[in-house]
Amino acid sequence: MTDTAASAPAGLEAKFTTCYMCSCRCGIKVTLENGKIRYIQGNPDHPTNKGVICAKGSAGLMKQISPARLTKPLLRKEGTERGAGEWEEITWERAYDILVKRLSKIRSTDPRKLAFFTGRDQMQALTSYFAKQFGTPNFAAHGGFCSVNVATGMIYSIGGTGWEFGGPDWDRTKYLVLFGVAEDHDSNPFKIGIGKLKDRGGKLVVINPVRSGYGAVADEWIPIKPGTDGALIMGMIHVLIANGLYDREFLLTRTNAPQLVVVDQGGEEEGLFWQADGAPDSDLNTNYVWDTVTNTPRPYGAKGVKPALLGAFTAPDGTKVKTSFQLLSERALSDYPLEKVAHITGAPVEKIEKIALEMGVTARDETITLPIEWTDTWGNRHDKVTGAPVAIHGMRGLAAHSNGFQTVRALSALMMILGTIDRPGGFRHKPPFPRPIPPCPKPIDDPELIKPNTALPNPPLGFPTKPENLMVNADGSPVRIDKAFSWEHPLTAHGMIQNVITNAWRGDPYKIDTLMFFMANMAWNSSMNTARVIEMLTDKEADGSYRIPFIVASDAFFSEQAAYSDLVLPDTTYLERYDVISLLDRPISEYTGLVDSIRQPILTPPEGCEPFQETLIKLAGRLGLPGFCGGDGKPLFRDYKDFITNWTMAPDTPIGFLAGWRGKEGRDHIVGEPNPDQWDMYIKNGCFFEFELEESLQYNRNINQGYLNWALDHKFIRRNDPIIMKIYSEVMQRFRLAAQGQRPGRQPATKAQRERLVKYFDPLPFWYPPLEDGAVDRKKYPIHAITQRPMPMYHSWDSQNAWLRQIIGQNFLYINPIKARELELSDMDWVWAESAHGKIRCQIKFSHAVQPDTVWTWNAIGKMAGAWNLDPMADEARKSFLLNHLISEEINDAIVGRVSNSDPITGQAGWYDLRVRIYKAEEEGSWPQFPALKTPPGVAARPERLRYTTRSERS
Amino acid sequence: MAPEFSIIFLTVFAGAGQGLFLCIFAVDLLGAIRGAPLAPETVALAMVMALALMTVGLAASVFHLSHPLRGVKAARRYKSSWLSREALALPPAMGLIALYGAAAWLGYSVDARLAIGAAAAAAALYLYLATGMIYASVPYIKEWNTAYTPLSFTLIGLAVGGTGAVAVLEISGEAALTAVRGVIPLMLAAALVKWWHWRRNARLFTPFTPHAAIGVMRPDARLMDMGTTYQHYNTTEYDARVPAAAVDTARYVAVIALFILPLALLLLDYMPLLRGEGGWLAAPALLLALTGAVAERWLFFVEGNHAQNLYYGSYRGRKGPNPLLESGKAHAPLPPR
Amino acid sequence: MPQLALIIDLNKCVGCHACAVNCKSWNTSGKFGPLPEKTPYGKEPTGVWFNRVQTWEVGTYPDVDVLYLPKSCMHCAEAPCVAVCPTGASYKRAEDGVVLVNYDDCIGCKYCSWACPYGCREFDEADGVMKKCTLCVDRIYDTRLPEEERKPACVLACPTQARVFGDVQDTDSAASHAIAEGQGFRLMPESGANPSNRYLPRRKVKVTVDQEMITVRRAAAVKSVRKSVDIEEAVIEDFGF
Ligand SMILES: Nc1nc2c(c(=O)[nH]1)N[C@H]1C(S)=C(S)[C@@H](COP(=O)(O)OP(=O)(O)OC[C@H]3O[C@@H](n4cnc5c(=O)[nH]c(N)nc54)[C@H](O)[C@@H]3O)O[C@H]1N2
Ligand SMILES: Nc1nc2c(c(=O)[nH]1)N[C@H]1C(S)=C(S)[C@@H](COP(=O)(O)OP(=O)(O)OC[C@H]3O[C@@H](n4cnc5c(=O)[nH]c(N)nc54)[C@H](O)[C@@H]3O)O[C@H]1N2
Ligand code: SF4
Ligand code: SF4
Ligand code: SF4
Ligand code: SF4
Ligand code: SF4
Ligand SMILES: [Mo]
């Protein structure tokens, strides 16, 4: 690898590091002049962004000079109200004292009373390790309100998912279909890829109620009604199957399409894969196919077998069985006639058929062949790698609905049918994926394991495959504060941050003591039902104490969350600290291999700021947490840098946070002893490490023996069995059987829970209307309301950025004039948007680029007056708005009553299920309004003018 | 275009000053031909007046420049820039006018005085042309890009300045009748030209279209977002954003104060002047005319519709507040039913 | 005479504003900076930008196109802004056609901006001088920068690589090829300014499906699925590829 020390013109200094203006984590080159940032550009050698940079990344220098920067630990003054803005500036020492006192008490009594949730951070490896060592199960990152449906929907189907874990083969795809994507995590790679697709003359199809961004350059736009993609995809599957446009070979060799499902008897085995000799159901089973040579069931993958893809058979033991694909075909053909699909989705029959046929024909006829030899897990040698240049990608347009998991299951099935997974031209995994379906870690299934002064045996999150994996008490009640992994939301792989405040406030399932947030703006744009959440944050018991006793926030800026906390820990910015982008977390790998990276401080942080990583390490040390301290209770690590260098998974597993330059000399990769010079070696290499896999290990990884062996050797997986993709999910069926009372072992306690599970845990993908549709009067609230990410803004972070806020200072509610005319509204009218839960006032703007039953706006532009140290009269506070006020975090479900407004399978927040009605408002300005927040101590004054330059002024 | 008062005052006052000089010079010249040149004191007083008016204009113009001290550099690009030519023509014009006045005051011979005056007249006329052409030569403001612009600048300058000349003559008790006889037709001509100019602009066919601006073939292109949310130089400088009522008012003021009232006043003075009695209404007429001319020039700016407004959502000579710019964002029309 | 310019491919531009912001990042401390802001954290913040990315809509639902239009100085061949500048502060360089402003000569009369048909000049109130896109002349010739980085900031940044930079007079340059292949056009050609920047239009890709083949296969495939539902233990010939 070449030494890529940054070059800069004389007199200037340039350094590489990793951007964190968003979660994409591109490599950047920062040029400094006179101690200030002269310029930020993309690092041309960096695998993620190859030299390009986005608007946010470019504006990184404005972040450093933002007057919203917090520079002092702040403690709410004794006797003042939370949110009133009366702060005492304290020292870090005092902050530690307070925290250590409180947390050690919690830890020695009931560790669950610490709830530690993190937002749009990317350091869950460290934060979850902290929680695990602390012993609280109440930890999760932002996934629950983000895109866990996409993550689990795909992980439970194909063994990998999108973003940093996989994505379209940008170098080869010719037909790209995007479902519900505005910007995505992979900001720059996505755009680089779209550029490449266009250069290649490839076709882009965008399925989205809104045409914008990527949709703008789409060759075809399908304005779909929100929440109906599941039906659309099933319709496409219908077309493909009906036209024989499915990849037989692929389905037979990599998916469970030919595997035999028990279909006739009811009872314990019903709907599970048929096993010979009554062998028990297990995640490790190979399962059987119908061999057309011998006309008998034979093990999947057995030599000489010619499996039937379609068909219904009677097994030798008399059991009636059908192939998974037969079941899917029946479902698609009988339940999803195109006229019905068109009615549900609003997409015309011809269009659905056209796109499906185009995908199918392109996949079938434009085979890509690469002269790469590889061996599959059954020992067959292949002299080439083939693929189909059709790639499909779905994001929050699918995820953020309460039917999203099954929709993403359908999407996965569509990809399997087209045979476009981990082959050239289609979807490609990024190591460490694929992983077993689902990956091995399981949540803590025994509440007894949560004990005072004890670390948890494994991390608080995982991937259940059966009811026994749930995190429930003997009576079936949830163990976790967010009710993740409970009967209400069994597959909550990312937790349910969206319910933490409400549950903690209500004391359901129990009361907590300390609520700690890192990098999450839960008091505002990241919560549903924002106004009510603020009330809960400030609500008191009869005795005058707060219902949520103590709230800690780590933030770099004066966010709404900082304002509504008791203790605020001022963090550094990404240019001021050491950081790792670790394989143990969400790495930045490429299709061709592993990548991880670091950040190095480019600037000195303001006096009172401390990197939160540092804070966690120190805190862990002072609390004497195992893993951070030796047997003598003394801290093992000097600081965060030291922790990263020296920490390993286990004494005999020399794997650490960083994969590059391990071993004393720095010659090992991925697995190896700690290397004291590891940081320097990263810095020397432009702050990233890339490990390219041999070509023969780059494709077909679900069944590529070479790859699986390699992955096992490097501990990415615990077994090197083939990762057979699941058109049919027995995991779903296990929960359904339990709910039907057919399965021994854990069963749901209530009838409602049983009914809910039976309804939603379908082993085949299917479409059902989002929960909100059933919970509110659709006639009264006929319009769908959704948000989109603006490309030049990151959630709430960037309104303090002097450049970015000029680009979007006010958000509008975009409405199709066809609908507006029906409602007798004019362009730029102020309107009330009202849902079953609340109402807001906002300004509409006509746009033809939106499906007429849908309105949309940019996400998180609206601010609470005074927050982010903006002028309280700024448009962000007075004209902009949040849709969040309209979305309830709980709904009244027809089956279970009050329940989280989330996907019943994964607990993914159903943001985009929202329905509203819209009517003219007499007054102008956004509503609700909150009293302006007081500017806290330690932040700089807002300058009237800004004239940023690093040059010494011209004479 | 946003009305810039510095430029409005510059063109109105400098134009009036030039006009005052030119009318006095004409009366002086005609008088000399008839053997009755103006009294040197009258000429001198008139030139003080003319120069005063021009100085007011010049002073106003300084406010338009951020770097007036570098103003001398403005003469560099005379080969292609009318602004440069104006900058170049202004000092000699003022100098010659001053010389003409000085020649009278110092008792130079009438011939010498008139010779200087002739040179000054040439400079003043060129200055009219240069000033007018600054605006008329901008191809992207079609309302300005016409011969009417220099013509009406010149005629209005002459009419307003002429009214001033009459006032000076009335004060000095000299040859005002000749001047009135000249100024009334000038006033009528200025009104007529202005009326034609307005009429032309009202019927103007604009070649600049939104779809050409962005290069699409379909005619229904509309701006949704101008790139940044708020006003900036390219919106504040180019979009007047004045209420329709203000435009109407300005037009009434212009017509009444610039043309109708001064004409009426001059006509009222005509009879007494004819009878050899002194008139005194020209001075108030001048004040009215100056006011009217400011209104007319304000209107001239406000009605200027720059092609670049296409890119900021405010093209189309829209009157009154621009909802798009008020809210910071563009406007989408209703689709056809 | 060489003429450097930007070619912007509207078929690739997703309106991300990277070019606009990276332009600020480079130029505010550059030779032609700063690019100041007014009320940066107050009401209606505004500032000087050399590049702005606009959003347009064309057509009516559902046949509607959304178009992003990044717009910076076009470095016009017949730059009207240069001709009218009384001081000569605005000039067009003979060697590369770049139109620049010499801030030391500018008197702030704003006449050049009136003469610009594209609204690409930005007045800096703080300094009282006219500013505009410089084509990053303080990057593109800087031999201290690595060769590949001697490009305008906006071009370096653009994530979709929708921006090409080069000499449009040199028929062999990447820029000229892009114009020729992508049917590059000028904005508002009737301005007569002869802008040097070009835009490449949207080009919609069509995929054709052999309908006949589809019809034949469909009949067979549907039969196959149906058949398998009805007939037990039948060995079914399926029709996948
Ligand atoms: N610039 C920028 N980049 C970001 C972020 C940011 O804030 N700013 N946030 C990051 C984060 S945390 C995330 S989770 C990702 C999210 O990345 P995206 O998934 O792109 O996020 P959204 O903006 O929610 O986009 C959802 C899209 O789905 C559409 N949509 C809504 N409902 C439906 C539906 O029912 N069907 C279909 N087909 N489409 C629908 C919306 O119109 C929108 O275009 O982006 C990441 N990247
Ligand atoms: N209506 C609606 N709401 C949504 C969404 C939507 O699409 N529509 N999207 C949802 C999704 S997908 C997500 S992921 C969430 C995002 O939700 P959050 O993760 O809460 O994202 P932010 O609002 O950016 O809040 C992050 C906080 O981190 C702070 N911060 C920034 N940099 C640093 C740092 O270096 N250190 C520390 N300690 N703090 C820092 C910021 O100041 C801010 O207060 O929003 C959700 N909310
Ligand atoms: S995409 Fe995200 S990480 Fe990459 S440059 Fe932009 S802000 Fe930075
Ligand atoms: S503003 Fe400056 S650059 Fe523009 S015309 Fe006037 S002097 Fe020339
Ligand atoms: S775009 Fe405007 S500023 Fe640029 S050269 Fe052309 S006329 Fe001059
Ligand atoms: S060429 Fe340079 S100055 Fe011009 S828009 Fe691009 S980055 Fe800005
Ligand atoms: S950076 Fe590229 S894609 Fe983004 S707005 Fe500019 S030209 Fe368009
Ligand atoms: Mo997210």
CSV table of N, CA, C and O in Angstrom, one decimal, chain A residues 527-557:
chain,number,residue,atom,x,y,z
A,527,SER,N,-37.9,12.0,18.1
A,527,SER,CA,-39.0,11.4,18.7
A,527,SER,C,-40.3,11.6,17.9
A,527,SER,O,-40.4,12.7,17.3
A,528,MET,N,-41.2,10.7,18.0
A,528,MET,CA,-42.6,11.0,17.5
A,528,MET,C,-43.3,11.7,18.6
A,528,MET,O,-42.8,11.7,19.8
A,529,ASN,N,-44.3,12.4,18.3
A,529,ASN,CA,-45.2,13.1,19.3
A,529,ASN,C,-44.3,14.0,20.1
A,529,ASN,O,-44.4,14.0,21.4
A,530,THR,N,-43.6,14.9,19.5
A,530,THR,CA,-42.5,15.7,20.1
A,530,THR,C,-43.0,16.5,21.3
A,530,THR,O,-42.5,16.5,22.4
A,531,ALA,N,-44.1,17.2,21.1
A,531,ALA,CA,-44.6,18.1,22.1
A,531,ALA,C,-44.9,17.3,23.4
A,531,ALA,O,-44.6,17.7,24.5
A,532,ARG,N,-45.5,16.1,23.2
A,532,ARG,CA,-45.9,15.3,24.4
A,532,ARG,C,-44.6,14.7,25.0
A,532,ARG,O,-44.5,14.6,26.2
A,533,VAL,N,-43.7,14.4,24.2
A,533,VAL,CA,-42.4,13.9,24.7
A,533,VAL,C,-41.7,14.9,25.6
A,533,VAL,O,-41.2,14.6,26.7
A,534,ILE,N,-41.8,16.2,25.2
A,534,ILE,CA,-41.2,17.2,26.0
A,534,ILE,C,-42.0,17.3,27.4
A,534,ILE,O,-41.3,17.4,28.4
A,535,GLU,N,-43.3,17.1,27.3
A,535,GLU,CA,-44.0,17.1,28.6
A,535,GLU,C,-43.6,16.0,29.5
A,535,GLU,O,-43.4,16.1,30.7
A,536,MET,N,-43.4,14.8,28.8
A,536,MET,CA,-43.0,13.7,29.6
A,536,MET,C,-41.6,13.9,30.2
A,536,MET,O,-41.3,13.5,31.4
A,537,LEU,N,-40.7,14.5,29.5
A,537,LEU,CA,-39.4,14.8,30.0
A,537,LEU,C,-39.4,15.7,31.2
A,537,LEU,O,-38.5,15.7,32.0
A,538,THR,N,-40.5,16.5,31.3
A,538,THR,CA,-40.5,17.5,32.4
A,538,THR,C,-41.6,17.2,33.4
A,538,THR,O,-41.8,17.9,34.3
A,539,ASP,N,-42.2,16.0,33.2
A,539,ASP,CA,-43.3,15.7,34.1
A,539,ASP,C,-42.8,15.2,35.5
A,539,ASP,O,-41.7,14.6,35.6
A,540,LYS,N,-43.6,15.4,36.5
A,540,LYS,CA,-43.2,15.1,37.9
A,540,LYS,C,-44.1,14.2,38.6
A,540,LYS,O,-45.3,14.1,38.2
A,541,GLU,N,-43.6,13.5,39.5
A,541,GLU,CA,-44.4,12.7,40.4
A,541,GLU,C,-45.1,13.6,41.4
A,541,GLU,O,-44.8,14.8,41.5
A,542,ALA,N,-46.0,12.9,42.2
A,542,ALA,CA,-46.8,13.7,43.2
A,542,ALA,C,-45.8,14.4,44.2
A,542,ALA,O,-46.1,15.5,44.6
A,543,ASP,N,-44.7,13.7,44.4
A,543,ASP,CA,-43.8,14.3,45.4
A,543,ASP,C,-42.9,15.4,44.8
A,543,ASP,O,-41.9,15.9,45.5
A,544,GLY,N,-43.1,15.8,43.6
A,544,GLY,CA,-42.3,16.9,43.0
A,544,GLY,C,-41.1,16.4,42.3
A,544,GLY,O,-40.4,17.2,41.7
A,545,SER,N,-40.7,15.2,42.4
A,545,SER,CA,-39.5,14.7,41.7
A,545,SER,C,-39.9,14.4,40.3
A,545,SER,O,-41.0,14.1,40.0
A,546,TYR,N,-38.9,14.4,39.4
A,546,TYR,CA,-39.1,14.1,38.0
A,546,TYR,C,-39.5,12.6,37.8
A,546,TYR,O,-38.8,11.7,38.4
A,547,ARG,N,-40.4,12.3,36.9
A,547,ARG,CA,-40.8,10.9,36.7
A,547,ARG,C,-39.6,10.2,36.0
A,547,ARG,O,-39.4,9.0,36.2
A,548,ILE,N,-38.8,10.9,35.2
A,548,ILE,CA,-37.6,10.4,34.7
A,548,ILE,C,-36.5,11.1,35.5
A,548,ILE,O,-36.2,12.3,35.3
A,549,PRO,N,-36.0,10.4,36.6
A,549,PRO,CA,-35.2,11.2,37.6
A,549,PRO,C,-34.0,12.0,37.0
A,549,PRO,O,-33.8,13.1,37.5
A,550,PHE,N,-33.2,11.3,36.2
A,550,PHE,CA,-32.0,12.0,35.8
A,550,PHE,C,-31.7,11.8,34.3
A,550,PHE,O,-31.7,10.7,33.8
A,551,ILE,N,-31.4,12.9,33.6
A,551,ILE,CA,-31.2,12.7,32.2
A,551,ILE,C,-29.8,13.3,31.8
A,551,ILE,O,-29.5,14.4,32.2
A,552,VAL,N,-29.0,12.5,31.2
A,552,VAL,CA,-27.7,12.9,30.8
A,552,VAL,C,-27.6,12.9,29.3
A,552,VAL,O,-28.1,12.0,28.6
A,553,ALA,N,-27.0,14.0,28.7
A,553,ALA,CA,-26.9,14.0,27.3
A,553,ALA,C,-25.4,14.4,26.9
A,553,ALA,O,-24.8,15.3,27.5
A,554,SER,N,-24.9,13.6,26.0
A,554,SER,CA,-23.6,14.0,25.4
A,554,SER,C,-23.9,14.6,24.1
A,554,SER,O,-24.5,14.0,23.2
A,555,ASP,N,-23.5,15.8,23.9
A,555,ASP,CA,-23.8,16.5,22.6
A,555,ASP,C,-22.7,17.5,22.4
A,555,ASP,O,-22.0,17.9,23.3
A,556,ALA,N,-22.5,17.8,21.1
A,556,ALA,CA,-21.5,18.8,20.8
A,556,ALA,C,-22.1,20.2,20.6
A,556,ALA,O,-21.4,21.2,20.6
A,557,PHE,N,-23.4,20.2,20.5
A,557,PHE,CA,-24.2,21.4,20.2
A,557,PHE,C,-25.3,21.6,21.2
A,557,PHE,O,-25.8,20.7,21.8
